[in-house]
PDB file of N, CA, C and O in Angstrom:
ATOM      1  N   MET A   1      -2.867 -15.127  11.633  1.00  0.00           N
ATOM      2  CA  MET A   1      -1.674 -15.333  11.048  1.00  0.00           C
ATOM      3  C   MET A   1      -0.971 -14.105  10.748  1.00  0.00           C
ATOM      4  O   MET A   1      -1.596 -13.190   9.907  1.00  0.00           O
ATOM      5  N   ALA A   2       0.220 -13.988  10.956  1.00  0.00           N
ATOM      6  CA  ALA A   2       1.064 -12.751  10.603  1.00  0.00           C
ATOM      7  C   ALA A   2       1.663 -13.116   9.270  1.00  0.00           C
ATOM      8  O   ALA A   2       2.235 -14.249   9.156  1.00  0.00           O
ATOM      9  N   ILE A   3       1.800 -12.137   8.482  1.00  0.00           N
ATOM     10  CA  ILE A   3       2.690 -12.073   7.155  1.00  0.00           C
ATOM     11  C   ILE A   3       3.513 -11.028   7.170  1.00  0.00           C
ATOM     12  O   ILE A   3       3.327  -9.899   7.530  1.00  0.00           O
ATOM     13  N   HIS A   4       4.989 -11.247   6.853  1.00  0.00           N
ATOM     14  CA  HIS A   4       5.897 -10.420   7.197  1.00  0.00           C
ATOM     15  C   HIS A   4       6.829 -10.176   5.846  1.00  0.00           C
ATOM     16  O   HIS A   4       7.125 -11.317   5.185  1.00  0.00           O
ATOM     17  N   PHE A   5       6.865  -9.120   5.287  1.00  0.00           N
ATOM     18  CA  PHE A   5       7.626  -8.752   4.101  1.00  0.00           C
ATOM     19  C   PHE A   5       8.560  -7.969   4.465  1.00  0.00           C
ATOM     20  O   PHE A   5       8.516  -6.920   5.267  1.00  0.00           O
ATOM     21  N   SER A   6      10.048  -8.094   4.045  1.00  0.00           N
ATOM     22  CA  SER A   6      10.944  -7.274   4.391  1.00  0.00           C
ATOM     23  C   SER A   6      11.943  -6.971   3.275  1.00  0.00           C
ATOM     24  O   SER A   6      11.995  -7.661   2.177  1.00  0.00           O
ATOM     25  N   ASN A   7      12.544  -5.878   3.267  1.00  0.00           N
ATOM     26  CA  ASN A   7      13.433  -5.484   2.263  1.00  0.00           C
ATOM     27  C   ASN A   7      14.674  -4.720   2.866  1.00  0.00           C
ATOM     28  O   ASN A   7      14.617  -4.129   3.779  1.00  0.00           O
ATOM     29  N   LYS A   8      15.863  -4.711   2.139  1.00  0.00           N
ATOM     30  CA  LYS A   8      16.970  -4.072   2.705  1.00  0.00           C
ATOM     31  C   LYS A   8      16.593  -2.534   2.523  1.00  0.00           C
ATOM     32  O   LYS A   8      16.101  -2.133   1.551  1.00  0.00           O
ATOM     33  N   GLY A   9      16.997  -1.529   3.382  1.00  0.00           N
ATOM     34  CA  GLY A   9      16.931  -0.134   3.196  1.00  0.00           C
ATOM     35  C   GLY A   9      15.436   0.295   3.826  1.00  0.00           C
ATOM     36  O   GLY A   9      14.651  -0.422   4.246  1.00  0.00           O
ATOM     37  N   ASN A  10      15.159   1.504   3.375  1.00  0.00           N
ATOM     38  CA  ASN A  10      13.740   2.111   3.725  1.00  0.00           C
ATOM     39  C   ASN A  10      13.059   2.346   2.407  1.00  0.00           C
ATOM     40  O   ASN A  10      13.771   2.614   1.387  1.00  0.00           O
ATOM     41  N   ILE A  11      11.888   2.278   2.635  1.00  0.00           N
ATOM     42  CA  ILE A  11      10.926   2.604   1.412  1.00  0.00           C
ATOM     43  C   ILE A  11      10.447   4.144   1.269  1.00  0.00           C
ATOM     44  O   ILE A  11      10.146   4.638   2.173  1.00  0.00           O
ATOM     45  N   ASP A  12      10.650   4.610   0.162  1.00  0.00           N
ATOM     46  CA  ASP A  12      10.235   6.042   0.066  1.00  0.00           C
ATOM     47  C   ASP A  12       8.558   5.834  -0.359  1.00  0.00           C
ATOM     48  O   ASP A  12       8.071   5.164  -0.957  1.00  0.00           O
ATOM     49  N   LEU A  13       7.888   6.460   0.652  1.00  0.00           N
ATOM     50  CA  LEU A  13       6.516   6.338   0.642  1.00  0.00           C
ATOM     51  C   LEU A  13       5.749   6.755  -0.682  1.00  0.00           C
ATOM     52  O   LEU A  13       4.605   6.351  -1.088  1.00  0.00           O
ATOM     53  N   ASP A  14       6.413   7.659  -1.451  1.00  0.00           N
ATOM     54  CA  ASP A  14       5.797   8.028  -2.892  1.00  0.00           C
ATOM     55  C   ASP A  14       5.849   6.651  -3.659  1.00  0.00           C
ATOM     56  O   ASP A  14       5.099   6.727  -4.789  1.00  0.00           O
ATOM     57  N   VAL A  15       6.716   5.750  -3.376  1.00  0.00           N
ATOM     58  CA  VAL A  15       6.576   4.492  -4.084  1.00  0.00           C
ATOM     59  C   VAL A  15       5.139   3.696  -3.933  1.00  0.00           C
ATOM     60  O   VAL A  15       4.504   3.258  -4.814  1.00  0.00           O
ATOM     61  N   ILE A  16       4.557   3.938  -2.748  1.00  0.00           N
ATOM     62  CA  ILE A  16       3.283   3.400  -2.375  1.00  0.00           C
ATOM     63  C   ILE A  16       2.127   4.394  -3.161  1.00  0.00           C
ATOM     64  O   ILE A  16       1.127   3.845  -3.534  1.00  0.00           O
ATOM     65  N   ARG A  17       2.343   5.637  -3.067  1.00  0.00           N
ATOM     66  CA  ARG A  17       1.461   6.560  -3.500  1.00  0.00           C
ATOM     67  C   ARG A  17       1.209   6.500  -4.991  1.00  0.00           C
ATOM     68  O   ARG A  17       0.159   6.947  -5.521  1.00  0.00           O
ATOM     69  N   THR A  18       2.334   6.245  -5.761  1.00  0.00           N
ATOM     70  CA  THR A  18       2.268   6.491  -7.267  1.00  0.00           C
ATOM     71  C   THR A  18       2.424   5.293  -8.009  1.00  0.00           C
ATOM     72  O   THR A  18       2.985   4.417  -7.643  1.00  0.00           O
ATOM     73  N   MET A  19       1.336   5.032  -8.879  1.00  0.00           N
ATOM     74  CA  MET A  19       1.299   3.993  -9.890  1.00  0.00           C
ATOM     75  C   MET A  19       2.513   4.163 -10.944  1.00  0.00           C
ATOM     76  O   MET A  19       2.837   5.082 -11.301  1.00  0.00           O
ATOM     77  N   GLY A  20       3.071   3.068 -11.165  1.00  0.00           N
ATOM     78  CA  GLY A  20       4.125   3.059 -12.317  1.00  0.00           C
ATOM     79  C   GLY A  20       5.476   3.325 -11.721  1.00  0.00           C
ATOM     80  O   GLY A  20       6.416   3.360 -12.544  1.00  0.00           O
ATOM     81  N   VAL A  21       5.711   3.518 -10.376  1.00  0.00           N
ATOM     82  CA  VAL A  21       6.965   3.926  -9.860  1.00  0.00           C
ATOM     83  C   VAL A  21       7.632   2.389  -9.583  1.00  0.00           C
ATOM     84  O   VAL A  21       7.291   1.735  -8.741  1.00  0.00           O
ATOM     85  N   SER A  22       8.998   2.114 -10.046  1.00  0.00           N
ATOM     86  CA  SER A  22       9.830   1.075  -9.835  1.00  0.00           C
ATOM     87  C   SER A  22      11.258   1.457  -9.848  1.00  0.00           C
ATOM     88  O   SER A  22      11.859   1.545 -10.799  1.00  0.00           O
ATOM     89  N   VAL A  23      11.741   1.755  -8.576  1.00  0.00           N
ATOM     90  CA  VAL A  23      13.030   2.129  -8.541  1.00  0.00           C
ATOM     91  C   VAL A  23      13.651   1.302  -7.359  1.00  0.00           C
ATOM     92  O   VAL A  23      13.538   1.771  -6.308  1.00  0.00           O
ATOM     93  N   LYS A  24      14.179   0.224  -7.682  1.00  0.00           N
ATOM     94  CA  LYS A  24      14.642  -0.682  -6.918  1.00  0.00           C
ATOM     95  C   LYS A  24      16.217  -0.603  -6.612  1.00  0.00           C
ATOM     96  O   LYS A  24      16.880  -0.276  -7.577  1.00  0.00           O
ATOM     97  N   ASP A  25      16.694  -0.956  -5.422  1.00  0.00           N
ATOM     98  CA  ASP A  25      18.120  -0.829  -5.172  1.00  0.00           C
ATOM     99  C   ASP A  25      18.981  -1.952  -5.397  1.00  0.00           C
ATOM    100  O   ASP A  25      20.054  -2.112  -4.630  1.00  0.00           O
ATOM    101  N   THR A  26      18.490  -2.983  -6.146  1.00  0.00           N
ATOM    102  CA  THR A  26      19.290  -4.137  -6.176  1.00  0.00           C
ATOM    103  C   THR A  26      19.409  -4.383  -7.706  1.00  0.00           C
ATOM    104  O   THR A  26      19.007  -3.833  -8.819  1.00  0.00           O
ATOM    105  N   ASP A  27      20.619  -5.357  -8.047  1.00  0.00           N
ATOM    106  CA  ASP A  27      20.886  -5.689  -9.339  1.00  0.00           C
ATOM    107  C   ASP A  27      19.865  -6.652 -10.127  1.00  0.00           C
ATOM    108  O   ASP A  27      19.915  -6.558 -11.356  1.00  0.00           O
ATOM    109  N   ASN A  28      19.228  -7.253  -9.294  1.00  0.00           N
ATOM    110  CA  ASN A  28      18.036  -8.248  -9.821  1.00  0.00           C
ATOM    111  C   ASN A  28      16.709  -7.975  -9.312  1.00  0.00           C
ATOM    112  O   ASN A  28      16.197  -8.685  -8.680  1.00  0.00           O
ATOM    113  N   PRO A  29      16.060  -6.890  -9.621  1.00  0.00           N
ATOM    114  CA  PRO A  29      14.874  -6.462  -9.028  1.00  0.00           C
ATOM    115  C   PRO A  29      13.749  -7.280  -9.509  1.00  0.00           C
ATOM    116  O   PRO A  29      13.756  -7.820 -10.575  1.00  0.00           O
ATOM    117  N   ILE A  30      12.765  -7.747  -8.590  1.00  0.00           N
ATOM    118  CA  ILE A  30      11.666  -8.453  -8.992  1.00  0.00           C
ATOM    119  C   ILE A  30      10.398  -7.474  -9.344  1.00  0.00           C
ATOM    120  O   ILE A  30      10.348  -6.707  -8.499  1.00  0.00           O
ATOM    121  N   GLY A  31       9.673  -7.553 -10.396  1.00  0.00           N
ATOM    122  CA  GLY A  31       8.786  -6.562 -10.597  1.00  0.00           C
ATOM    123  C   GLY A  31       9.292  -5.538 -11.669  1.00  0.00           C
ATOM    124  O   GLY A  31      10.669  -5.315 -11.768  1.00  0.00           O
ATOM    125  N   TYR A  32       8.379  -4.886 -12.275  1.00  0.00           N
ATOM    126  CA  TYR A  32       8.813  -3.927 -13.061  1.00  0.00           C
ATOM    127  C   TYR A  32       8.016  -2.601 -13.156  1.00  0.00           C
ATOM    128  O   TYR A  32       8.720  -1.459 -13.242  1.00  0.00           O
ATOM    129  N   PHE A  33       6.714  -2.711 -12.833  1.00  0.00           N
ATOM    130  CA  PHE A  33       5.995  -1.420 -13.066  1.00  0.00           C
ATOM    131  C   PHE A  33       5.467  -0.856 -11.557  1.00  0.00           C
ATOM    132  O   PHE A  33       4.813   0.153 -11.445  1.00  0.00           O
ATOM    133  N   GLY A  34       6.049  -1.588 -10.334  1.00  0.00           N
ATOM    134  CA  GLY A  34       5.578  -0.843  -9.273  1.00  0.00           C
ATOM    135  C   GLY A  34       4.270  -1.311  -8.573  1.00  0.00           C
ATOM    136  O   GLY A  34       3.875  -0.416  -7.828  1.00  0.00           O
ATOM    137  N   THR A  35       3.611  -2.176  -9.220  1.00  0.00           N
ATOM    138  CA  THR A  35       2.335  -2.655  -8.650  1.00  0.00           C
ATOM    139  C   THR A  35       2.156  -3.535  -7.712  1.00  0.00           C
ATOM    140  O   THR A  35       1.252  -3.690  -7.066  1.00  0.00           O
ATOM    141  N   GLY A  36       3.273  -4.322  -7.481  1.00  0.00           N
ATOM    142  CA  GLY A  36       3.153  -5.651  -6.614  1.00  0.00           C
ATOM    143  C   GLY A  36       2.689  -5.268  -5.136  1.00  0.00           C
ATOM    144  O   GLY A  36       2.016  -5.751  -4.620  1.00  0.00           O
ATOM    145  N   LEU A  37       3.559  -4.167  -4.698  1.00  0.00           N
ATOM    146  CA  LEU A  37       3.266  -3.973  -3.234  1.00  0.00           C
ATOM    147  C   LEU A  37       1.859  -3.372  -3.094  1.00  0.00           C
ATOM    148  O   LEU A  37       1.145  -3.591  -2.325  1.00  0.00           O
ATOM    149  N   LYS A  38       1.551  -2.461  -4.200  1.00  0.00           N
ATOM    150  CA  LYS A  38       0.059  -1.870  -4.147  1.00  0.00           C
ATOM    151  C   LYS A  38      -1.067  -2.874  -4.235  1.00  0.00           C
ATOM    152  O   LYS A  38      -2.131  -2.769  -3.591  1.00  0.00           O
ATOM    153  N   TYR A  39      -0.758  -4.046  -5.094  1.00  0.00           N
ATOM    154  CA  TYR A  39      -1.763  -5.092  -5.071  1.00  0.00           C
ATOM    155  C   TYR A  39      -1.967  -6.045  -3.729  1.00  0.00           C
ATOM    156  O   TYR A  39      -2.863  -6.408  -3.373  1.00  0.00           O
ATOM    157  N   ALA A  40      -0.623  -6.100  -2.981  1.00  0.00           N
ATOM    158  CA  ALA A  40      -0.693  -6.826  -1.997  1.00  0.00           C
ATOM    159  C   ALA A  40      -1.390  -6.227  -0.831  1.00  0.00           C
ATOM    160  O   ALA A  40      -1.988  -6.743  -0.027  1.00  0.00           O
ATOM    161  N   ILE A  41      -1.141  -4.819  -0.706  1.00  0.00           N
ATOM    162  CA  ILE A  41      -1.785  -4.200   0.321  1.00  0.00           C
ATOM    163  C   ILE A  41      -3.295  -4.068  -0.038  1.00  0.00           C
ATOM    164  O   ILE A  41      -3.970  -4.294   0.993  1.00  0.00           O
ATOM    165  N   ALA A  42      -3.836  -3.864  -1.192  1.00  0.00           N
ATOM    166  CA  ALA A  42      -5.194  -3.904  -1.482  1.00  0.00           C
ATOM    167  C   ALA A  42      -5.784  -5.258  -1.130  1.00  0.00           C
ATOM    168  O   ALA A  42      -6.895  -5.470  -0.602  1.00  0.00           O
ATOM    169  N   THR A  43      -5.134  -6.237  -1.691  1.00  0.00           N
ATOM    170  CA  THR A  43      -5.699  -7.727  -1.342  1.00  0.00           C
ATOM    171  C   THR A  43      -5.654  -8.069   0.133  1.00  0.00           C
ATOM    172  O   THR A  43      -6.654  -8.756   0.637  1.00  0.00           O
ATOM    173  N   LEU A  44      -4.788  -7.705   0.878  1.00  0.00           N
ATOM    174  CA  LEU A  44      -4.584  -8.097   2.282  1.00  0.00           C
ATOM    175  C   LEU A  44      -5.694  -7.198   2.780  1.00  0.00           C
ATOM    176  O   LEU A  44      -6.421  -7.743   3.727  1.00  0.00           O
ATOM    177  N   LEU A  45      -6.000  -5.940   2.729  1.00  0.00           N
ATOM    178  CA  LEU A  45      -7.021  -5.090   3.308  1.00  0.00           C
ATOM    179  C   LEU A  45      -8.458  -5.708   3.020  1.00  0.00           C
ATOM    180  O   LEU A  45      -9.215  -6.119   3.620  1.00  0.00           O
ATOM    181  N   ARG A  46      -8.504  -6.075   1.733  1.00  0.00           N
ATOM    182  CA  ARG A  46      -9.957  -6.789   1.181  1.00  0.00           C
ATOM    183  C   ARG A  46     -10.232  -8.156   2.165  1.00  0.00           C
ATOM    184  O   ARG A  46     -11.403  -8.352   2.118  1.00  0.00           O
ATOM    185  N   THR A  47      -9.077  -8.738   2.369  1.00  0.00           N
ATOM    186  CA  THR A  47      -9.370 -10.045   3.058  1.00  0.00           C
ATOM    187  C   THR A  47      -9.246  -9.865   4.603  1.00  0.00           C
ATOM    188  O   THR A  47      -9.159 -10.798   5.418  1.00  0.00           O
ATOM    189  N   GLY A  48      -9.339  -8.659   5.067  1.00  0.00           N
ATOM    190  CA  GLY A  48      -9.631  -8.446   6.469  1.00  0.00           C
ATOM    191  C   GLY A  48      -8.170  -8.336   7.258  1.00  0.00           C
ATOM    192  O   GLY A  48      -8.436  -8.236   8.545  1.00  0.00           O
ATOM    193  N   HIS A  49      -7.240  -8.261   6.695  1.00  0.00           N
ATOM    194  CA  HIS A  49      -5.877  -8.134   7.488  1.00  0.00           C
ATOM    195  C   HIS A  49      -5.660  -6.836   7.962  1.00  0.00           C
ATOM    196  O   HIS A  49      -6.104  -5.764   7.379  1.00  0.00           O
ATOM    197  N   ILE A  50      -4.776  -6.728   8.867  1.00  0.00           N
ATOM    198  CA  ILE A  50      -4.175  -5.377   9.401  1.00  0.00           C
ATOM    199  C   ILE A  50      -2.796  -5.355   8.712  1.00  0.00           C
ATOM    200  O   ILE A  50      -1.993  -6.204   8.872  1.00  0.00           O
ATOM    201  N   ILE A  51      -2.591  -4.229   8.140  1.00  0.00           N
ATOM    202  CA  ILE A  51      -1.276  -3.903   7.740  1.00  0.00           C
ATOM    203  C   ILE A  51      -0.572  -2.586   8.219  1.00  0.00           C
ATOM    204  O   ILE A  51      -1.133  -1.572   8.620  1.00  0.00           O
ATOM    205  N   SER A  52       0.605  -2.850   8.766  1.00  0.00           N
ATOM    206  CA  SER A  52       1.688  -1.981   9.419  1.00  0.00           C
ATOM    207  C   SER A  52       2.876  -1.961   8.594  1.00  0.00           C
ATOM    208  O   SER A  52       3.452  -3.083   8.301  1.00  0.00           O
ATOM    209  N   LEU A  53       3.361  -0.878   8.245  1.00  0.00           N
ATOM    210  CA  LEU A  53       4.692  -0.744   7.483  1.00  0.00           C
ATOM    211  C   LEU A  53       5.673   0.021   8.316  1.00  0.00           C
ATOM    212  O   LEU A  53       5.376   1.114   8.895  1.00  0.00           O
ATOM    213  N   ARG A  54       6.786  -0.619   8.479  1.00  0.00           N
ATOM    214  CA  ARG A  54       7.776   0.100   9.362  1.00  0.00           C
ATOM    215  C   ARG A  54       8.976   0.633   8.510  1.00  0.00           C
ATOM    216  O   ARG A  54       9.560  -0.162   7.922  1.00  0.00           O
ATOM    217  N   THR A  55       9.247   1.924   8.533  1.00  0.00           N
ATOM    218  CA  THR A  55      10.280   2.543   7.554  1.00  0.00           C
ATOM    219  C   THR A  55      10.847   3.768   8.177  1.00  0.00           C
ATOM    220  O   THR A  55       9.944   4.490   8.793  1.00  0.00           O
ATOM    221  N   ASN A  56      12.062   3.926   7.959  1.00  0.00           N
ATOM    222  CA  ASN A  56      12.858   5.144   8.449  1.00  0.00           C
ATOM    223  C   ASN A  56      12.230   5.583  10.102  1.00  0.00           C
ATOM    224  O   ASN A  56      11.999   6.655  10.307  1.00  0.00           O
ATOM    225  N   GLY A  57      12.263   4.569  10.888  1.00  0.00           N
ATOM    226  CA  GLY A  57      11.930   4.724  12.296  1.00  0.00           C
ATOM    227  C   GLY A  57      10.477   5.074  12.520  1.00  0.00           C
ATOM    228  O   GLY A  57      10.164   5.423  13.741  1.00  0.00           O
ATOM    229  N   GLU A  58       9.622   4.895  11.566  1.00  0.00           N
ATOM    230  CA  GLU A  58       8.212   5.208  11.952  1.00  0.00           C
ATOM    231  C   GLU A  58       7.341   4.092  11.368  1.00  0.00           C
ATOM    232  O   GLU A  58       7.694   3.252  10.585  1.00  0.00           O
ATOM    233  N   THR A  59       6.111   3.883  11.928  1.00  0.00           N
ATOM    234  CA  THR A  59       4.977   3.014  11.587  1.00  0.00           C
ATOM    235  C   THR A  59       3.957   3.712  10.773  1.00  0.00           C
ATOM    236  O   THR A  59       3.356   4.534  11.455  1.00  0.00           O
ATOM    237  N   ILE A  60       3.572   3.231   9.688  1.00  0.00           N
ATOM    238  CA  ILE A  60       2.572   3.595   8.985  1.00  0.00           C
ATOM    239  C   ILE A  60       1.478   2.545   8.910  1.00  0.00           C
ATOM    240  O   ILE A  60       1.805   1.337   8.685  1.00  0.00           O
ATOM    241  N   GLN A  61       0.100   2.955   9.310  1.00  0.00           N
ATOM    242  CA  GLN A  61      -0.922   2.038   9.071  1.00  0.00           C
ATOM    243  C   GLN A  61      -1.926   2.140   7.885  1.00  0.00           C
ATOM    244  O   GLN A  61      -1.916   3.321   7.461  1.00  0.00           O
ATOM    245  N   PHE A  62      -2.262   1.099   7.303  1.00  0.00           N
ATOM    246  CA  PHE A  62      -3.094   1.103   6.200  1.00  0.00           C
ATOM    247  C   PHE A  62      -4.401   0.459   6.658  1.00  0.00           C
ATOM    248  O   PHE A  62      -4.431  -0.365   7.450  1.00  0.00           O
ATOM    249  N   ARG A  63      -5.448   1.107   6.214  1.00  0.00           N
ATOM    250  CA  ARG A  63      -6.775   0.719   6.408  1.00  0.00           C
ATOM    251  C   ARG A  63      -7.700   1.182   5.483  1.00  0.00           C
ATOM    252  O   ARG A  63      -7.270   1.747   4.339  1.00  0.00           O
ATOM    253  N   THR A  64      -9.007   0.793   5.538  1.00  0.00           N
ATOM    254  CA  THR A  64     -10.016   1.246   4.545  1.00  0.00           C
ATOM    255  C   THR A  64     -11.059   2.027   5.157  1.00  0.00           C
ATOM    256  O   THR A  64     -11.246   1.870   6.306  1.00  0.00           O
ATOM    257  N   LYS A  65     -11.645   2.801   4.275  1.00  0.00           N
ATOM    258  CA  LYS A  65     -12.742   3.706   4.830  1.00  0.00           C
ATOM    259  C   LYS A  65     -13.760   3.801   3.856  1.00  0.00           C
ATOM    260  O   LYS A  65     -13.554   3.763   2.617  1.00  0.00           O
ATOM    261  N   PRO A  66     -15.093   3.665   4.133  1.00  0.00           N
ATOM    262  CA  PRO A  66     -16.052   3.578   2.914  1.00  0.00           C
ATOM    263  C   PRO A  66     -16.208   5.121   2.342  1.00  0.00           C
ATOM    264  O   PRO A  66     -15.995   6.088   3.148  1.00  0.00           O
ATOM    265  N   LYS A  67     -16.408   5.146   1.155  1.00  0.00           N
ATOM    266  CA  LYS A  67     -16.820   6.486   0.324  1.00  0.00           C
ATOM    267  C   LYS A  67     -17.974   6.141  -0.764  1.00  0.00           C
ATOM    268  O   LYS A  67     -17.757   5.230  -1.164  1.00  0.00           O
ATOM    269  N   MET A  68     -18.660   7.062  -0.755  1.00  0.00           N
ATOM    270  CA  MET A  68     -19.829   6.925  -1.863  1.00  0.00           C
ATOM    271  C   MET A  68     -19.484   7.671  -3.023  1.00  0.00           C
ATOM    272  O   MET A  68     -18.907   8.646  -3.040  1.00  0.00           O
ATOM    273  N   ILE A  69     -19.275   7.030  -4.211  1.00  0.00           N
ATOM    274  CA  ILE A  69     -18.969   7.350  -5.443  1.00  0.00           C
ATOM    275  C   ILE A  69     -20.197   7.038  -6.513  1.00  0.00           C
ATOM    276  O   ILE A  69     -20.501   5.847  -6.592  1.00  0.00           O
ATOM    277  N   ARG A  70     -20.898   8.033  -7.031  1.00  0.00           N
ATOM    278  CA  ARG A  70     -21.910   7.731  -7.960  1.00  0.00           C
ATOM    279  C   ARG A  70     -23.018   6.848  -7.306  1.00  0.00           C
ATOM    280  O   ARG A  70     -23.507   5.889  -7.849  1.00  0.00           O
ATOM    281  N   ASN A  71     -23.342   7.080  -5.862  1.00  0.00           N
ATOM    282  CA  ASN A  71     -24.348   6.441  -5.201  1.00  0.00           C
ATOM    283  C   ASN A  71     -23.945   4.976  -5.006  1.00  0.00           C
ATOM    284  O   ASN A  71     -24.929   4.185  -4.792  1.00  0.00           O
ATOM    285  N   ARG A  72     -22.774   4.677  -5.040  1.00  0.00           N
ATOM    286  CA  ARG A  72     -22.235   3.351  -4.710  1.00  0.00           C
ATOM    287  C   ARG A  72     -21.120   3.393  -3.782  1.00  0.00           C
ATOM    288  O   ARG A  72     -20.177   4.363  -3.807  1.00  0.00           O
ATOM    289  N   GLU A  73     -21.196   2.482  -2.691  1.00  0.00           N
ATOM    290  CA  GLU A  73     -20.034   2.775  -1.603  1.00  0.00           C
ATOM    291  C   GLU A  73     -18.865   1.654  -2.126  1.00  0.00           C
ATOM    292  O   GLU A  73     -19.038   0.511  -2.627  1.00  0.00           O
ATOM    293  N   PHE A  74     -17.703   2.420  -1.963  1.00  0.00           N
ATOM    294  CA  PHE A  74     -16.258   1.786  -2.179  1.00  0.00           C
ATOM    295  C   PHE A  74     -15.576   1.756  -0.955  1.00  0.00           C
ATOM    296  O   PHE A  74     -15.840   2.900  -0.124  1.00  0.00           O
ATOM    297  N   GLN A  75     -14.614   0.856  -0.679  1.00  0.00           N
ATOM    298  CA  GLN A  75     -13.818   0.952   0.354  1.00  0.00           C
ATOM    299  C   GLN A  75     -12.287   1.551  -0.087  1.00  0.00           C
ATOM    300  O   GLN A  75     -11.780   0.934  -0.965  1.00  0.00           O
ATOM    301  N   MET A  76     -12.129   2.871   0.249  1.00  0.00           N
ATOM    302  CA  MET A  76     -11.053   3.468  -0.114  1.00  0.00           C
ATOM    303  C   MET A  76      -9.717   3.101   0.703  1.00  0.00           C
ATOM    304  O   MET A  76      -9.774   3.026   2.010  1.00  0.00           O
ATOM    305  N   ILE A  77      -8.602   3.038   0.318  1.00  0.00           N
ATOM    306  CA  ILE A  77      -7.441   2.738   0.922  1.00  0.00           C
ATOM    307  C   ILE A  77      -6.692   3.805   1.538  1.00  0.00           C
ATOM    308  O   ILE A  77      -6.570   4.904   0.843  1.00  0.00           O
ATOM    309  N   TYR A  78      -6.354   3.787   2.678  1.00  0.00           N
ATOM    310  CA  TYR A  78      -5.848   4.933   3.485  1.00  0.00           C
ATOM    311  C   TYR A  78      -4.463   4.521   4.067  1.00  0.00           C
ATOM    312  O   TYR A  78      -4.275   3.561   4.528  1.00  0.00           O
ATOM    313  N   MET A  79      -3.465   5.450   3.763  1.00  0.00           N
ATOM    314  CA  MET A  79      -2.089   5.184   4.501  1.00  0.00           C
ATOM    315  C   MET A  79      -2.108   6.317   5.604  1.00  0.00           C
ATOM    316  O   MET A  79      -1.941   7.575   5.307  1.00  0.00           O
ATOM    317  N   ASP A  80      -2.022   5.796   6.857  1.00  0.00           N
ATOM    318  CA  ASP A  80      -2.419   6.679   8.020  1.00  0.00           C
ATOM    319  C   ASP A  80      -3.823   7.578   7.639  1.00  0.00           C
ATOM    320  O   ASP A  80      -4.659   6.957   7.400  1.00  0.00           O
ATOM    321  N   ASP A  81      -3.726   8.824   7.561  1.00  0.00           N
ATOM    322  CA  ASP A  81      -4.933   9.537   7.356  1.00  0.00           C
ATOM    323  C   ASP A  81      -4.894  10.009   6.009  1.00  0.00           C
ATOM    324  O   ASP A  81      -5.864  10.913   5.566  1.00  0.00           O
ATOM    325  N   GLU A  82      -4.155   9.608   4.900  1.00  0.00           N
ATOM    326  CA  GLU A  82      -4.112  10.056   3.593  1.00  0.00           C
ATOM    327  C   GLU A  82      -4.705   9.026   2.652  1.00  0.00           C
ATOM    328  O   GLU A  82      -4.414   7.907   2.623  1.00  0.00           O
ATOM    329  N   GLN A  83      -5.826   9.404   1.957  1.00  0.00           N
ATOM    330  CA  GLN A  83      -6.439   8.593   0.995  1.00  0.00           C
ATOM    331  C   GLN A  83      -5.480   8.283  -0.248  1.00  0.00           C
ATOM    332  O   GLN A  83      -4.959   9.098  -0.822  1.00  0.00           O
ATOM    333  N   LEU A  84      -5.419   7.033  -0.596  1.00  0.00           N
ATOM    334  CA  LEU A  84      -4.510   6.733  -1.636  1.00  0.00           C
ATOM    335  C   LEU A  84      -5.310   6.488  -3.024  1.00  0.00           C
ATOM    336  O   LEU A  84      -6.573   6.271  -3.089  1.00  0.00           O
TER     337      LEU A  84
END
């Protein structure tokens, strides 16, 4: 099943990289602290979905990679090759 989110304009990728950023270009924005998209990405990846984001004429892929932290494995989120 495909899930499609869309918004007018292009997203600044720093909005995805940074917690607490909420800078929307509408008169009635939904959300306040800039966490909704981040939670959606994390939840979809955790449940096995494939995520692609298209903005500014490019496609960004989200995925997880395992990482050991204090002898425990965690699934870290990557935006293309950048760990978030």
